[in-house]
PDB file of C-alpha atoms in Angstrom:
ATOM      1  CA  MET A   1     -82.888 171.857  78.740  1.00 53.00           C
ATOM      2  CA  THR A   2     -80.153 174.393  79.934  1.00 62.00           C
ATOM      3  CA  ASP A   3     -77.675 173.226  82.466  1.00 81.00           C
ATOM      4  CA  ASN A   4     -77.127 176.390  84.213  1.00 91.00           C
ATOM      5  CA  LEU A   5     -80.671 176.833  85.673  1.00 96.00           C
ATOM      6  CA  VAL A   6     -80.980 177.570  89.203  1.00 97.00           C
ATOM      7  CA  LYS A   7     -83.827 178.021  91.941  1.00 98.00           C
ATOM      8  CA  PRO A   8     -83.662 181.541  93.761  1.00 98.00           C
ATOM      9  CA  ILE A   9     -83.729 181.190  97.638  1.00 98.00           C
ATOM     10  CA  ALA A  10     -83.374 183.961 100.244  1.00 98.00           C
ATOM     11  CA  GLY A  11     -82.684 184.022 103.641  1.00 97.00           C
ATOM     12  CA  ILE A  12     -84.868 186.733 105.576  1.00 97.00           C
ATOM     13  CA  LEU A  13     -83.717 188.512 108.782  1.00 94.00           C
ATOM     14  CA  THR A  14     -86.099 190.575 110.631  1.00 94.00           C
ATOM     15  CA  SER A  15     -87.468 191.218 114.125  1.00 90.00           C
ATOM     16  CA  ARG A  16     -90.662 192.418 112.687  1.00 90.00           C
ATOM     17  CA  THR A  17     -92.549 189.079 111.521  1.00 89.00           C
ATOM     18  CA  ASP A  18     -95.364 191.010 110.507  1.00 92.00           C
ATOM     19  CA  VAL A  19     -93.632 192.330 107.375  1.00 92.00           C
ATOM     20  CA  LEU A  20     -92.756 188.791 106.427  1.00 94.00           C
ATOM     21  CA  GLU A  21     -95.684 188.163 103.873  1.00 95.00           C
ATOM     22  CA  GLY A  22     -95.197 191.816 102.191  1.00 96.00           C
ATOM     23  CA  VAL A  23     -91.759 191.081 101.756  1.00 96.00           C
ATOM     24  CA  LEU A  24     -92.375 187.841 100.171  1.00 96.00           C
ATOM     25  CA  GLU A  25     -95.306 189.422  97.946  1.00 96.00           C
ATOM     26  CA  MET A  26     -92.501 191.992  96.515  1.00 95.00           C
ATOM     27  CA  MET A  27     -90.052 189.096  95.931  1.00 96.00           C
ATOM     28  CA  GLU A  28     -92.497 187.140  93.881  1.00 95.00           C
ATOM     29  CA  PRO A  29     -92.792 189.009  90.729  1.00 93.00           C
ATOM     30  CA  LEU A  30     -88.990 188.215  89.782  1.00 93.00           C
ATOM     31  CA  PHE A  31     -88.826 184.723  91.599  1.00 95.00           C
ATOM     32  CA  GLY A  32     -92.267 183.301  91.379  1.00 95.00           C
ATOM     33  CA  ASP A  33     -94.371 182.330  94.364  1.00 96.00           C
ATOM     34  CA  ALA A  34     -92.459 181.085  97.794  1.00 97.00           C
ATOM     35  CA  ASP A  35     -92.633 177.331  97.205  1.00 97.00           C
ATOM     36  CA  ILE A  36     -90.842 176.111 100.183  1.00 98.00           C
ATOM     37  CA  ARG A  37     -90.396 178.032 103.466  1.00 97.00           C
ATOM     38  CA  GLY A  38     -88.803 176.978 106.406  1.00 97.00           C
ATOM     39  CA  GLU A  39     -89.695 178.102 110.053  1.00 95.00           C
ATOM     40  CA  LEU A  40     -88.433 181.443 111.685  1.00 94.00           C
ATOM     41  CA  GLN A  41     -85.367 180.573 113.825  1.00 92.00           C
ATOM     42  CA  PRO A  42     -83.805 182.969 116.406  1.00 91.00           C
ATOM     43  CA  PHE A  43     -80.775 184.517 114.735  1.00 88.00           C
ATOM     44  CA  THR A  44     -78.160 184.553 117.435  1.00 83.00           C
ATOM     45  CA  HIS A  45     -75.012 183.605 115.592  1.00 79.00           C
ATOM     46  CA  THR A  46     -73.707 187.426 115.381  1.00 76.00           C
ATOM     47  CA  ASP A  47     -74.637 190.839 116.569  1.00 77.00           C
ATOM     48  CA  TYR A  48     -73.613 192.454 113.404  1.00 78.00           C
ATOM     49  CA  TYR A  49     -77.296 193.351 112.508  1.00 79.00           C
ATOM     50  CA  GLY A  50     -77.960 194.568 116.343  1.00 77.00           C
ATOM     51  CA  ASP A  51     -77.440 197.999 115.962  1.00 79.00           C
ATOM     52  CA  GLU A  52     -79.222 198.652 112.921  1.00 81.00           C
ATOM     53  CA  MET A  53     -82.186 196.084 113.371  1.00 82.00           C
ATOM     54  CA  GLY A  54     -82.287 195.812 116.973  1.00 80.00           C
ATOM     55  CA  ALA A  55     -82.656 192.636 119.069  1.00 83.00           C
ATOM     56  CA  GLY A  56     -84.928 189.683 118.891  1.00 90.00           C
ATOM     57  CA  LEU A  57     -83.838 188.835 114.951  1.00 93.00           C
ATOM     58  CA  SER A  58     -85.441 185.666 113.353  1.00 93.00           C
ATOM     59  CA  ARG A  59     -84.419 184.313 110.068  1.00 94.00           C
ATOM     60  CA  CYS A  60     -85.885 181.997 107.652  1.00 96.00           C
ATOM     61  CA  PHE A  61     -85.185 180.641 104.430  1.00 98.00           C
ATOM     62  CA  VAL A  62     -87.219 180.346 101.321  1.00 98.00           C
ATOM     63  CA  SER A  63     -87.050 179.048  97.874  1.00 98.00           C
ATOM     64  CA  PHE A  64     -89.145 180.254  94.890  1.00 98.00           C
ATOM     65  CA  ALA A  65     -91.003 178.537  92.143  1.00 97.00           C
ATOM     66  CA  LYS A  66     -89.307 180.152  89.173  1.00 96.00           C
ATOM     67  CA  ILE A  67     -86.102 178.425  88.099  1.00 96.00           C
ATOM     68  CA  VAL A  68     -83.711 180.975  86.128  1.00 95.00           C
ATOM     69  CA  PRO A  69     -80.431 181.055  84.367  1.00 95.00           C
ATOM     70  CA  GLY A  70     -77.727 181.655  86.981  1.00 93.00           C
ATOM     71  CA  GLU A  71     -76.358 184.537  85.327  1.00 92.00           C
ATOM     72  CA  ALA A  72     -79.420 186.246  86.231  1.00 93.00           C
ATOM     73  CA  ALA A  73     -78.265 185.862  90.046  1.00 92.00           C
ATOM     74  CA  ALA A  74     -76.106 189.101  89.639  1.00 90.00           C
ATOM     75  CA  GLY A  75     -79.401 191.030  89.740  1.00 93.00           C
ATOM     76  CA  PHE A  76     -80.671 189.355  92.838  1.00 94.00           C
ATOM     77  CA  LYS A  77     -78.761 191.269  95.350  1.00 92.00           C
ATOM     78  CA  GLN A  78     -79.975 194.901  93.779  1.00 92.00           C
ATOM     79  CA  PHE A  79     -83.336 193.610  93.720  1.00 94.00           C
ATOM     80  CA  ALA A  80     -83.322 192.556  97.192  1.00 95.00           C
ATOM     81  CA  GLN A  81     -81.693 195.767  98.424  1.00 93.00           C
ATOM     82  CA  GLU A  82     -84.557 197.691  96.675  1.00 94.00           C
ATOM     83  CA  ILE A  83     -86.866 195.642  98.923  1.00 96.00           C
ATOM     84  CA  GLU A  84     -85.027 196.309 101.906  1.00 94.00           C
ATOM     85  CA  CYS A  85     -85.285 200.079 101.097  1.00 93.00           C
ATOM     86  CA  ARG A  86     -88.960 199.925 100.939  1.00 94.00           C
ATOM     87  CA  PHE A  87     -89.109 198.442 104.259  1.00 91.00           C
ATOM     88  CA  SER A  88     -86.612 200.570 106.136  1.00 90.00           C
ATOM     89  CA  ALA A  89     -87.605 203.166 108.944  1.00 85.00           C
ATOM     90  CA  GLU A  90     -85.933 206.107 109.811  1.00 86.00           C
ATOM     91  CA  GLY A  91     -82.739 205.150 107.781  1.00 85.00           C
ATOM     92  CA  ARG A  92     -82.632 201.728 109.278  1.00 90.00           C
ATOM     93  CA  ARG A  93     -83.779 198.407 107.649  1.00 91.00           C
ATOM     94  CA  ILE A  94     -86.141 196.410 109.600  1.00 93.00           C
ATOM     95  CA  VAL A  95     -85.489 193.531 107.100  1.00 95.00           C
ATOM     96  CA  ASN A  96     -82.266 192.213 105.615  1.00 94.00           C
ATOM     97  CA  ILE A  97     -82.386 190.057 102.674  1.00 96.00           C
ATOM     98  CA  ASP A  98     -79.759 187.501 101.642  1.00 95.00           C
ATOM     99  CA  PRO A  99     -80.941 185.977  98.178  1.00 97.00           C
ATOM    100  CA  GLY A 100     -79.089 183.255  96.607  1.00 97.00           C
ATOM    101  CA  TYR A 101     -79.579 180.114  94.651  1.00 98.00           C
ATOM    102  CA  LEU A 102     -79.383 176.586  94.796  1.00 98.00           C
ATOM    103  CA  ASP A 103     -78.922 173.783  91.976  1.00 97.00           C
ATOM    104  CA  GLN A 104     -77.930 170.102  92.144  1.00 95.00           C
ATOM    105  CA  SER A 105     -74.413 170.596  93.303  1.00 96.00           C
ATOM    106  CA  LYS A 106     -74.357 173.647  95.533  1.00 97.00           C
ATOM    107  CA  LEU A 107     -76.006 176.522  97.663  1.00 98.00           C
ATOM    108  CA  VAL A 108     -74.829 180.121  96.892  1.00 98.00           C
ATOM    109  CA  LEU A 109     -75.764 183.045  98.866  1.00 97.00           C
ATOM    110  CA  LEU A 110     -74.909 186.872  97.506  1.00 96.00           C
ATOM    111  CA  SER A 111     -73.139 189.453  99.278  1.00 91.00           C
ATOM    112  CA  GLY A 112     -72.578 192.922  99.118  1.00 89.00           C
ATOM    113  CA  LYS A 113     -69.393 192.212 101.161  1.00 89.00           C
ATOM    114  CA  TYR A 114     -66.110 191.387  99.576  1.00 92.00           C
ATOM    115  CA  GLY A 115     -64.320 188.223 100.971  1.00 92.00           C
ATOM    116  CA  GLY A 116     -61.203 186.209  99.730  1.00 91.00           C
ATOM    117  CA  HIS A 117     -63.209 183.342  98.964  1.00 94.00           C
ATOM    118  CA  LYS A 118     -66.070 185.096  97.213  1.00 94.00           C
ATOM    119  CA  VAL A 119     -66.474 185.413  93.528  1.00 93.00           C
ATOM    120  CA  ALA A 120     -67.410 189.075  91.916  1.00 94.00           C
ATOM    121  CA  LEU A 121     -70.505 188.805  89.992  1.00 92.00           C
ATOM    122  CA  ALA A 122     -71.228 192.549  89.401  1.00 92.00           C
ATOM    123  CA  PRO A 123     -69.940 195.807  90.915  1.00 92.00           C
ATOM    124  CA  GLY A 124     -70.549 195.190  94.742  1.00 91.00           C
ATOM    125  CA  VAL A 125     -72.073 191.742  94.206  1.00 93.00           C
ATOM    126  CA  TYR A 126     -70.223 188.546  95.226  1.00 95.00           C
ATOM    127  CA  ALA A 127     -71.172 185.045  95.031  1.00 96.00           C
ATOM    128  CA  ASP A 128     -70.528 183.201  98.237  1.00 97.00           C
ATOM    129  CA  VAL A 129     -70.531 179.242  97.845  1.00 97.00           C
ATOM    130  CA  LEU A 130     -71.754 177.946 101.136  1.00 97.00           C
ATOM    131  CA  LEU A 131     -72.688 174.584 100.645  1.00 98.00           C
ATOM    132  CA  TRP A 132     -71.516 171.909  98.245  1.00 98.00           C
ATOM    133  CA  TYR A 133     -73.775 168.543  97.511  1.00 97.00           C
ATOM    134  CA  ASN A 134     -71.670 165.468  97.412  1.00 96.00           C
ATOM    135  CA  LYS A 135     -73.942 162.520  98.570  1.00 95.00           C
ATOM    136  CA  GLY A 136     -75.228 165.161 101.348  1.00 97.00           C
ATOM    137  CA  TRP A 137     -74.587 168.735 101.829  1.00 98.00           C
ATOM    138  CA  GLN A 138     -70.850 169.392 102.900  1.00 97.00           C
ATOM    139  CA  PRO A 139     -70.603 172.988 104.233  1.00 97.00           C
ATOM    140  CA  MET A 140     -67.519 175.172 103.309  1.00 97.00           C
ATOM    141  CA  PRO A 141     -65.147 176.211 105.965  1.00 96.00           C
ATOM    142  CA  TRP A 142     -65.970 179.855 105.904  1.00 95.00           C
ATOM    143  CA  ALA A 143     -69.886 179.018 105.990  1.00 94.00           C
ATOM    144  CA  PHE A 144     -72.109 180.356 108.898  1.00 88.00           C
ATOM    145  CA  PRO A 145     -72.527 178.365 112.035  1.00 89.00           C
ATOM    146  CA  ASP A 146     -76.080 177.260 111.087  1.00 88.00           C
ATOM    147  CA  PHE A 147     -74.808 176.101 107.741  1.00 92.00           C
ATOM    148  CA  ARG A 148     -72.092 174.025 109.316  1.00 94.00           C
ATOM    149  CA  ASP A 149     -74.028 172.511 112.199  1.00 93.00           C
ATOM    150  CA  GLY A 150     -76.553 170.705 109.844  1.00 94.00           C
ATOM    151  CA  SER A 151     -79.616 172.249 111.012  1.00 94.00           C
ATOM    152  CA  LEU A 152     -80.546 173.617 107.778  1.00 96.00           C
ATOM    153  CA  PHE A 153     -79.686 170.698 105.570  1.00 97.00           C
ATOM    154  CA  LEU A 154     -83.246 169.097 105.473  1.00 97.00           C
ATOM    155  CA  LEU A 155     -84.823 172.113 104.415  1.00 98.00           C
ATOM    156  CA  PHE A 156     -82.237 172.538 101.769  1.00 98.00           C
ATOM    157  CA  THR A 157     -82.640 169.022 100.664  1.00 98.00           C
ATOM    158  CA  LYS A 158     -86.388 169.826 100.268  1.00 98.00           C
ATOM    159  CA  MET A 159     -85.777 172.762  97.915  1.00 98.00           C
ATOM    160  CA  ARG A 160     -82.892 170.771  96.105  1.00 98.00           C
ATOM    161  CA  LEU A 161     -85.332 167.870  95.345  1.00 98.00           C
ATOM    162  CA  ALA A 162     -88.126 170.389  94.350  1.00 98.00           C
ATOM    163  CA  PHE A 163     -85.582 171.877  91.943  1.00 98.00           C
ATOM    164  CA  LYS A 164     -84.681 168.515  90.497  1.00 96.00           C
ATOM    165  CA  ARG A 165     -88.433 168.006  89.943  1.00 97.00           C
ATOM    166  CA  GLN A 166     -88.752 171.023  88.207  1.00 96.00           C
ATOM    167  CA  ARG A 167     -85.718 170.043  85.777  1.00 92.00           C
ATOM    168  CA  SER A 168     -87.088 166.627  84.910  1.00 89.00           C
TER     169      SER A 168
END
């Protein structure tokens, strides 16, 4: 089996929880069915999205059933942006999708924003390693607060175990 396979995941941010199922349906042709879905949690770590998306934002993380070569991740961000456009209103997004992946040793989100610690994958697409697995999740110093406080570790461990079962 190929060593570079990864499990697609996504962080989905919105105040319109009524659109969540439609977003997932649009993601499934590329990623497969959503196989593990975390609870929607209030997103209070930054007000970066407030002007565009309004107040009362919540975010959930989802993993998907397909495992794909890691090189495919460069296309995840563009795919997510196309879905965001489909769910926009009056030129404003109502959903923000942070696609990424995990494998046995790390969790990566894909960003359109450059950062000194991020790795360029394609024009306007950067890989941001947020967690490293070494006998448990270890957050990187630049990881978002909810990645550092451990509140997502159980969910990501479930996704990691599902990935390991798929690989065996």
